[in-house]
XYZ file of C-alpha atoms in Angstrom:
581
model
C 0.000 0.000 0.000
C 1.355 3.401 -0.979
C 1.707 6.235 1.570
C -1.258 8.038 -0.035
C -3.464 4.913 0.089
C -2.442 4.318 3.716
C -3.367 7.880 4.627
C -6.734 7.629 2.897
C -7.504 4.413 4.761
C -6.386 5.944 8.039
C -8.463 9.051 7.440
C -11.584 7.061 6.611
C -11.122 4.952 9.752
C -10.707 8.070 11.882
C -13.927 9.489 10.550
C -15.988 6.337 10.277
C -15.056 2.895 11.578
C -14.404 2.274 15.244
C -11.296 0.375 16.249
C -12.215 -3.344 16.425
C -10.561 -6.553 17.543
C -8.199 -7.049 20.500
C -6.919 -3.463 20.274
C -10.405 -2.144 20.993
C -10.516 -3.832 24.408
C -7.268 -2.105 25.414
C -8.492 1.402 24.546
C -10.594 3.646 26.789
C -14.238 3.944 25.838
C -16.466 7.038 25.914
C -13.540 9.479 26.146
C -14.277 13.116 27.080
C -11.427 15.499 27.925
C -12.160 18.523 30.129
C -10.690 21.608 28.434
C -11.984 24.201 30.896
C -14.328 25.867 28.403
C -16.119 22.541 27.993
C -15.340 18.949 27.090
C -13.752 17.647 23.920
C -15.687 14.434 23.335
C -13.950 11.906 21.072
C -17.092 10.525 19.457
C -15.356 7.620 17.713
C -14.538 6.084 21.121
C -18.229 5.740 21.991
C -19.870 2.339 21.676
C -23.076 3.630 20.080
C -24.804 6.879 19.052
C -27.261 6.751 21.963
C -24.440 6.919 24.515
C -22.897 9.831 22.630
C -26.188 11.766 22.571
C -26.609 11.118 26.294
C -23.079 12.373 26.962
C -23.735 15.635 25.102
C -26.891 16.104 27.193
C -24.656 16.199 30.302
C -23.084 19.511 29.222
C -22.698 21.884 32.191
C -24.284 25.371 32.133
C -21.934 28.021 30.757
C -19.767 25.431 28.977
C -19.427 24.442 25.338
C -18.897 20.714 24.719
C -17.734 19.529 21.293
C -18.249 15.993 19.986
C -15.482 15.479 17.425
C -15.103 12.673 14.820
C -18.839 11.870 14.917
C -19.680 8.765 12.998
C -23.143 8.925 11.414
C -24.037 12.420 12.679
C -27.529 12.103 11.196
C -28.219 9.182 13.538
C -26.977 11.092 16.599
C -29.073 14.140 15.703
C -32.180 12.010 15.148
C -31.894 10.736 18.730
C -32.203 14.242 20.174
C -33.227 16.745 17.467
C -34.380 19.384 19.959
C -31.128 19.283 21.940
C -28.335 18.747 19.393
C -27.183 20.307 16.129
C -24.552 19.708 13.452
C -21.769 22.260 13.872
C -21.239 24.315 10.662
C -17.477 23.789 10.731
C -14.947 22.200 8.422
C -12.273 19.786 9.622
C -8.710 20.068 8.359
C -5.763 17.701 8.785
C -2.023 18.390 8.596
C 0.165 15.345 7.936
C 3.213 15.902 10.110
C 5.575 13.528 8.321
C 5.786 15.979 5.410
C 5.400 19.209 7.353
C 8.141 21.800 7.078
C 7.375 24.871 9.113
C 10.255 26.871 7.713
C 12.827 28.897 9.573
C 10.848 32.153 9.566
C 11.288 33.377 13.146
C 8.647 35.458 14.939
C 9.353 39.190 14.854
C 8.520 41.278 17.910
C 7.272 38.346 19.969
C 8.325 34.943 21.251
C 6.437 31.714 21.821
C 6.542 29.888 25.129
C 4.445 27.558 27.269
C 1.767 28.712 29.686
C 3.277 28.750 33.167
C 1.424 30.940 35.680
C -2.018 32.073 36.805
C -1.228 35.438 35.215
C -0.706 33.626 31.900
C -4.109 31.983 32.322
C -5.757 35.344 33.013
C -4.135 36.733 29.853
C -5.491 33.805 27.826
C -8.975 34.443 29.211
C -8.632 38.106 28.262
C -7.918 37.106 24.653
C -10.757 34.555 24.665
C -13.172 37.240 25.892
C -12.010 39.684 23.205
C -12.796 37.017 20.597
C -16.190 36.149 22.180
C -14.914 32.689 23.111
C -15.853 30.797 26.278
C -13.396 31.607 29.068
C -11.936 29.067 31.493
C -12.865 29.130 35.171
C -11.170 28.674 37.491
C -8.055 30.135 35.906
C -5.967 27.627 37.868
C -7.313 24.986 35.441
C -4.776 26.208 32.869
C -1.792 25.636 35.167
C -3.063 22.317 36.518
C -3.901 20.841 33.107
C -0.665 22.108 31.545
C 1.199 19.694 33.828
C -0.479 16.761 32.070
C 0.630 15.479 28.708
C -2.857 15.624 27.232
C -3.247 19.406 26.945
C -0.503 21.760 25.782
C -0.787 25.565 25.870
C 1.515 27.830 23.888
C 1.491 31.607 24.220
C 2.851 34.441 22.088
C 4.470 37.119 24.253
C 5.312 40.652 23.126
C 9.096 41.121 23.312
C 8.815 44.719 24.494
C 5.854 44.782 26.875
C 5.645 41.153 27.985
C 1.921 41.228 27.128
C 0.392 37.952 25.941
C -0.885 38.538 22.397
C -1.850 35.046 21.246
C -2.588 31.514 22.392
C -3.173 28.032 21.042
C -4.126 24.733 22.689
C -3.026 21.293 21.569
C -4.527 17.906 22.495
C -2.352 14.790 22.312
C -4.649 11.935 21.301
C -2.165 9.259 22.335
C -2.062 10.500 25.931
C -5.811 11.197 25.867
C -7.016 7.753 24.834
C -4.106 5.727 23.454
C -4.972 6.673 19.876
C -3.824 3.823 17.597
C -3.687 6.339 14.735
C -1.113 8.401 16.646
C -2.883 11.744 16.203
C -3.194 15.175 17.784
C -5.400 18.222 17.344
C -5.341 22.014 17.576
C -7.955 24.051 19.456
C -8.609 27.613 20.599
C -6.214 29.483 18.332
C -6.776 33.132 19.258
C -4.793 36.309 18.652
C -5.297 39.577 20.508
C -7.171 41.685 17.921
C -5.105 44.701 18.988
C -1.670 43.106 18.638
C 0.374 45.073 16.079
C 2.715 42.223 15.134
C 1.874 40.305 11.942
C 1.986 36.516 11.747
C 1.140 35.681 15.378
C -1.476 33.046 14.529
C 0.717 31.498 11.857
C 3.674 31.232 14.256
C 1.521 29.576 16.940
C 0.173 26.965 14.489
C 3.659 26.161 13.212
C 5.050 25.900 16.750
C 2.309 23.488 17.823
C 2.741 21.392 14.677
C 6.499 21.160 15.259
C 5.829 20.221 18.893
C 3.687 17.237 17.879
C 6.032 16.392 15.035
C 8.849 16.110 17.609
C 6.606 13.816 19.690
C 6.288 11.560 16.658
C 2.617 12.170 16.024
C 1.279 11.352 12.569
C -1.112 14.271 12.076
C -2.725 17.325 13.633
C -6.425 18.028 13.070
C -8.537 21.115 13.674
C -12.097 22.363 13.283
C -12.839 25.826 11.840
C -16.128 27.604 11.127
C -17.002 27.325 7.444
C -17.126 31.116 6.953
C -13.837 31.950 8.699
C -12.120 32.708 5.399
C -9.024 34.283 6.953
C -8.272 31.261 9.168
C -9.016 28.769 6.388
C -6.623 30.595 4.053
C -3.884 30.377 6.706
C -4.418 26.647 7.286
C -4.412 25.837 3.582
C -1.207 27.858 3.082
C 0.421 25.720 5.771
C -0.620 22.487 4.061
C -3.778 21.479 5.943
C -6.203 19.412 3.866
C -9.970 19.292 4.161
C -11.253 15.993 5.546
C -14.749 14.486 5.983
C -15.152 14.785 9.764
C -18.108 16.201 11.664
C -18.763 17.885 14.997
C -22.021 17.783 16.936
C -22.830 20.254 19.713
C -25.526 20.869 22.290
C -28.017 23.695 21.776
C -27.278 26.364 24.386
C -27.157 30.195 24.549
C -23.440 30.205 23.687
C -23.991 28.196 20.510
C -27.231 29.963 19.548
C -25.800 31.903 16.558
C -24.700 28.589 15.028
C -28.107 26.882 14.953
C -30.846 29.556 14.818
C -29.923 30.687 11.309
C -29.273 34.235 10.112
C -31.388 36.914 11.766
C -33.417 39.297 9.637
C -31.205 42.139 10.881
C -27.912 40.269 10.544
C -26.320 43.321 8.929
C -26.509 45.324 12.183
C -23.175 46.736 13.250
C -21.608 45.582 16.570
C -22.732 48.749 18.394
C -26.410 48.072 17.681
C -26.149 44.300 17.973
C -24.859 44.357 21.564
C -27.878 46.463 22.649
C -30.404 44.358 20.703
C -29.049 41.135 22.223
C -29.180 42.529 25.764
C -32.749 43.799 25.326
C -33.978 40.490 23.954
C -32.353 38.597 26.826
C -34.656 40.586 29.120
C -37.806 39.898 27.116
C -37.942 43.376 25.598
C -39.443 43.399 22.108
C -37.052 44.811 19.509
C -37.900 46.073 16.057
C -35.182 47.195 13.686
C -36.674 50.142 11.824
C -33.567 50.735 9.714
C -30.457 48.563 9.509
C -28.133 51.140 7.948
C -28.535 53.956 10.492
C -29.411 51.784 12.514
C -32.707 52.832 14.172
C -34.077 50.514 16.892
C -37.454 50.364 18.614
C -37.681 48.784 22.094
C -41.091 47.959 23.612
C -42.000 46.640 27.046
C -45.245 46.938 28.992
C -46.853 49.330 26.538
C -43.859 51.726 26.544
C -41.693 52.194 23.443
C -38.266 53.844 23.269
C -36.393 54.627 20.043
C -32.615 54.726 19.715
C -29.850 54.939 17.196
C -27.294 52.608 18.776
C -26.572 54.248 22.164
C -28.232 57.560 21.237
C -31.798 57.258 22.531
C -34.706 59.650 22.747
C -33.738 60.107 26.405
C -30.936 62.341 25.116
C -32.423 65.759 24.360
C -31.804 67.663 21.141
C -30.060 70.370 23.170
C -27.680 67.844 24.815
C -26.904 66.362 21.409
C -26.120 69.857 20.069
C -23.781 70.531 22.989
C -21.759 67.438 22.058
C -21.998 67.799 18.291
C -20.367 71.249 18.247
C -16.833 70.793 19.643
C -16.327 74.516 20.273
C -19.579 74.670 22.214
C -18.616 71.519 24.152
C -15.349 73.139 25.197
C -17.064 76.335 26.344
C -19.701 74.473 28.381
C -17.114 72.276 30.107
C -14.833 75.230 30.856
C -17.815 77.076 32.349
C -18.433 74.038 34.605
C -14.890 74.316 35.964
C -13.441 71.405 34.008
C -9.981 71.525 32.415
C -10.036 71.870 28.611
C -7.235 72.703 26.150
C -6.958 76.208 24.729
C -8.335 76.537 21.194
C -9.050 79.111 18.508
C -11.902 78.951 15.989
C -11.599 79.697 12.274
C -15.063 80.462 10.848
C -15.760 80.126 7.145
C -13.658 82.647 5.197
C -11.407 83.509 8.184
C -7.738 84.209 7.443
C -5.101 81.760 8.580
C -3.013 84.421 10.369
C -4.782 83.938 13.715
C -4.158 80.194 13.600
C -0.499 80.741 12.615
C -0.029 82.997 15.643
C -1.685 80.324 17.836
C 0.707 77.711 16.398
C 3.751 79.882 17.113
C 2.598 80.313 20.696
C 2.044 76.585 21.340
C 4.523 74.981 18.935
C 2.343 71.929 18.231
C -1.405 71.871 17.632
C -4.388 69.728 16.702
C -6.576 70.813 13.781
C -10.112 69.437 13.545
C -13.538 70.273 12.138
C -15.893 71.887 14.643
C -18.410 69.154 13.855
C -17.658 65.561 12.932
C -16.904 62.128 14.324
C -14.668 59.066 13.979
C -11.555 61.215 13.551
C -12.545 62.405 10.078
C -10.652 65.540 9.046
C -8.478 65.581 12.187
C -4.719 66.266 12.040
C -2.635 65.804 15.187
C 0.811 67.198 15.953
C 0.835 69.940 13.329
C 4.092 71.912 13.692
C 4.639 74.237 10.711
C 2.563 76.873 8.894
C 2.698 74.706 5.768
C 1.301 71.698 7.643
C -1.252 73.979 9.273
C -2.540 75.202 5.919
C -2.968 71.620 4.645
C -4.618 70.517 7.891
C -7.097 73.419 7.825
C -7.974 72.620 4.214
C -8.618 68.972 5.154
C -10.753 69.932 8.165
C -12.765 72.390 6.041
C -13.689 69.537 3.716
C -15.703 68.152 6.659
C -17.032 71.400 8.173
C -16.823 75.130 7.325
C -15.763 75.940 10.889
C -12.330 74.700 11.938
C -10.784 74.475 15.405
C -7.063 74.793 16.085
C -6.343 73.367 19.520
C -3.389 73.232 21.864
C -1.716 69.795 21.689
C -1.649 68.213 25.153
C 0.723 65.269 25.562
C -0.578 62.159 27.281
C -2.737 59.068 26.973
C -6.065 59.187 25.123
C -8.711 58.053 27.632
C -12.360 57.344 26.811
C -14.770 57.264 29.791
C -18.339 56.074 29.242
C -20.945 57.600 31.562
C -24.487 56.178 31.641
C -27.177 57.637 33.878
C -24.477 59.841 35.420
C -22.431 56.856 36.592
C -19.060 55.768 35.199
C -19.523 52.374 33.566
C -16.296 51.885 31.572
C -12.936 53.488 30.896
C -10.381 52.586 28.255
C -7.080 53.875 26.959
C -7.123 54.338 23.187
C -3.858 54.084 21.313
C -3.130 55.107 17.713
C -2.522 52.439 15.092
C 0.985 51.056 14.952
C 2.767 48.271 13.123
C 5.794 46.148 13.948
C 8.436 45.500 11.309
C 9.405 42.053 10.067
C 12.396 43.056 7.951
C 10.544 41.630 4.926
C 7.328 43.585 4.467
C 6.889 47.201 3.397
C 5.090 49.570 5.743
C 2.107 49.610 3.388
C 1.961 45.790 3.494
C 2.160 45.803 7.297
C -0.691 48.318 7.441
C -2.851 46.168 5.155
C -2.168 43.074 7.288
C -3.014 44.952 10.473
C -6.155 46.393 8.871
C -7.410 42.931 7.892
C -7.017 41.756 11.494
C -8.714 44.856 12.915
C -11.599 44.554 10.441
C -12.107 40.878 11.316
C -12.079 41.635 15.042
C -14.496 44.575 14.874
C -16.982 43.483 12.252
C -15.454 45.834 9.706
C -15.604 48.874 12.007
C -11.840 49.427 12.330
C -9.142 49.729 9.685
C -6.081 51.873 8.970
C -6.665 54.069 5.915
C -3.763 54.413 3.492
C -4.459 58.115 3.053
C -2.576 61.415 3.202
C -2.708 61.527 7.010
C -1.126 58.073 7.315
C 1.493 59.081 4.755
C 2.212 62.271 6.735
C 2.649 60.354 9.996
C 4.946 57.778 8.377
C 7.049 60.429 6.648
C 7.418 62.367 9.912
C 9.230 59.298 11.275
C 11.610 59.298 8.298
C 9.978 56.540 6.234
C 7.800 56.152 3.184
C 4.986 53.636 2.775
C 7.161 51.629 0.364
C 10.046 51.243 2.829
C 10.688 47.910 4.550
C 10.437 48.391 8.312
C 13.347 46.724 10.194
C 12.462 43.589 12.141
C 11.095 44.332 15.600
C 10.826 48.092 15.094
C 7.492 49.649 16.074
C 6.092 52.482 13.960
C 3.067 54.594 14.845
C 1.230 55.192 11.579
C -1.585 57.453 12.824
C -1.666 60.247 15.392
C -5.336 59.971 16.334
C -6.460 57.031 18.453
C -9.897 56.597 16.890
C -11.021 52.993 16.607
C -12.336 53.629 13.094
C -8.849 54.549 11.849
C -7.213 51.446 13.309
C -6.720 52.579 16.901
C -6.747 50.013 19.684
C -8.644 50.162 22.959
C -7.507 48.781 26.336
C -9.833 48.522 29.335
C -8.625 50.439 32.444
C -11.904 50.727 34.362
C -10.467 49.151 37.505
C -7.456 51.509 37.474
C -9.329 54.784 36.958
C -8.401 57.565 39.399
C -11.449 58.780 41.411
C -10.897 62.386 40.300
C -11.049 61.349 36.637
C -14.296 59.485 37.304
C -15.654 62.527 39.122
C -14.670 64.838 36.247
C -16.463 62.560 33.781
C -19.685 62.621 35.801
C -19.450 66.415 36.186
C -18.965 66.763 32.419
C -22.029 64.595 31.701
C -24.106 66.718 34.069
C -22.779 69.964 32.542
C -23.970 68.720 29.147
C -27.222 67.286 30.603
C -26.662 64.040 28.711
C -27.560 60.597 30.153
C -25.266 58.559 27.851
C -21.933 59.970 26.734
C -18.395 58.993 25.833
C -15.928 61.603 27.112
C -12.452 61.881 25.626
C -9.719 62.855 28.067
C -5.989 63.350 27.689
C -4.301 62.172 30.891
C -0.787 61.707 32.232
C -1.814 58.296 33.540
C -5.147 56.652 34.355
C -4.230 56.395 38.043
C -3.334 60.114 38.328
C -5.750 63.075 38.614
C -4.281 65.315 35.870
C -6.480 65.684 32.788
C -8.019 67.798 30.065
C -11.339 66.963 28.381
C -11.123 67.302 24.601
C -14.462 66.004 23.273
C -17.832 64.469 24.154
C -19.485 61.800 21.995
C -23.259 61.594 22.267
C -23.310 58.110 20.647
C -20.429 56.128 22.177
C -19.749 52.643 20.829
C -20.731 50.398 23.738
C -19.331 47.250 22.103
C -15.820 48.687 22.307
C -15.801 48.340 26.096
C -16.594 44.671 26.621
C -16.449 42.996 29.087
C -17.627 46.069 31.014
C -21.467 46.043 31.276
C -22.138 48.992 28.961
C -25.093 47.416 27.124
C -26.576 46.229 30.412
C -26.424 49.691 31.951
C -27.859 51.251 28.785
C -30.875 48.943 28.838
C -31.191 49.607 32.597
C -31.531 53.299 31.698
C -34.203 52.645 29.062
C -36.179 50.166 31.195
C -35.138 50.441 34.868
C -37.660 47.785 35.921
C -35.597 45.150 34.088
C -32.303 45.936 35.876
C -30.818 42.794 37.399
C -27.599 43.921 39.093
C -25.789 46.931 40.509
C -23.546 49.402 38.760
C -19.920 48.634 37.875
C -18.667 51.464 40.060
């Protein structure tokens, strides 16, 4: 029998026939491995479909069990059609005897094993950012890593020490004495805000080489059928599609996989998080327009309209106070809050006043008096020539332009709902890390694809004149190859929509910053607002307030309970728990 014929026979046995004869009596039966997030159930070790269906029915609340290598899935589903469903995933196999990972070393990060509770907490943070089931208790990671069944590898940022990726491997030989000498890959996840390219690829290669060194014959994985980015990676590495099936239990975690596409599936993440929370509470939701999007919430004969987090509870006057940045600044200054100095250039005004302002401050921010998502904003303008270009760009968005004192520090967004601080996050401008092989433009495109995938298309780095200006200020062009390991900030603004990243700091927020945010919300008479601060540090009281957003993106602050507090505001009678602060 040729190697190809042997592999085909082995593959068909893995996916269909059970092991029979004397060897079968020596192997464990009904094998289920606890992975923390749920159990990995090796369906081909079960004696019959009825036992497998019964095992899936034992799934614990809050967990996600996976029955892998299901023989005759139609039979299993017929035994419990109301409880089970066929997972819409593809299975891929990598034959390790032929695998050559290559000598391409990670750039800007290293790969190591999970070792500590802190490592486990970092893995859970990444799982949560990817809407995956987290592992509790965290000590499970450390305890299970001591076995030979589960293996955890982490990608660690060389500069910060932050964990930016993770992958889990399962050794089938140690799990159930697999006569086919296999292994599998699970829970590949990369921090959506990691600037380094190739993190997922490096983790897959490292795990494959690990099992190759152990002498395993293959490594399998399961991937959702519509995860085009992951599938492209696996196929590039040599994985081949194979006829294996997964069956799962119907539960709230798996709901999107078995209920089919919703009528309003095109809702953006900011509307979706509110709709899901309202429906969990039994509030009727009607999507009046998916593009805006406009939502109608009804409970007990009362209806409230909203556009994402901007509801009819926000008055037209409050919205105006936030929409006009010059007016926002004046109202906050009048309330005794610290704001940066600024000068306004009405339509037709000469540039001389702004030039004098620039000479006095040295570095300024130029932005339209009205606008959002960082459109038309130029940060760190230093020369009259740059000022003229920046004013022209801002005027393309609004006739009135603001030239503002540049204040150095961290960009902090604080979300206030019902005059209580609910979430706080540091926002950082887009940056890329060099590989020594890719041009800056290529690195930006790679980073943009990751940000778009992680945010439902809401975040990407535009290859526009502002990006070119920021890159050139650092002495590069977009066509230059960035040296390996070097970090380059490619935008000055930290807006999520232009590729910025957001890092939760709610627990670290200084009380005076929280107090200033509440005072600002009250000064603007607005019940839901995202306030932009520049701070020295989140645990220090120094600040200036630069803007107020009347429609903050609540989805950007998970796992903080922003959607919960918003729905509490709309329908207080449905509130189920206290405030975050």
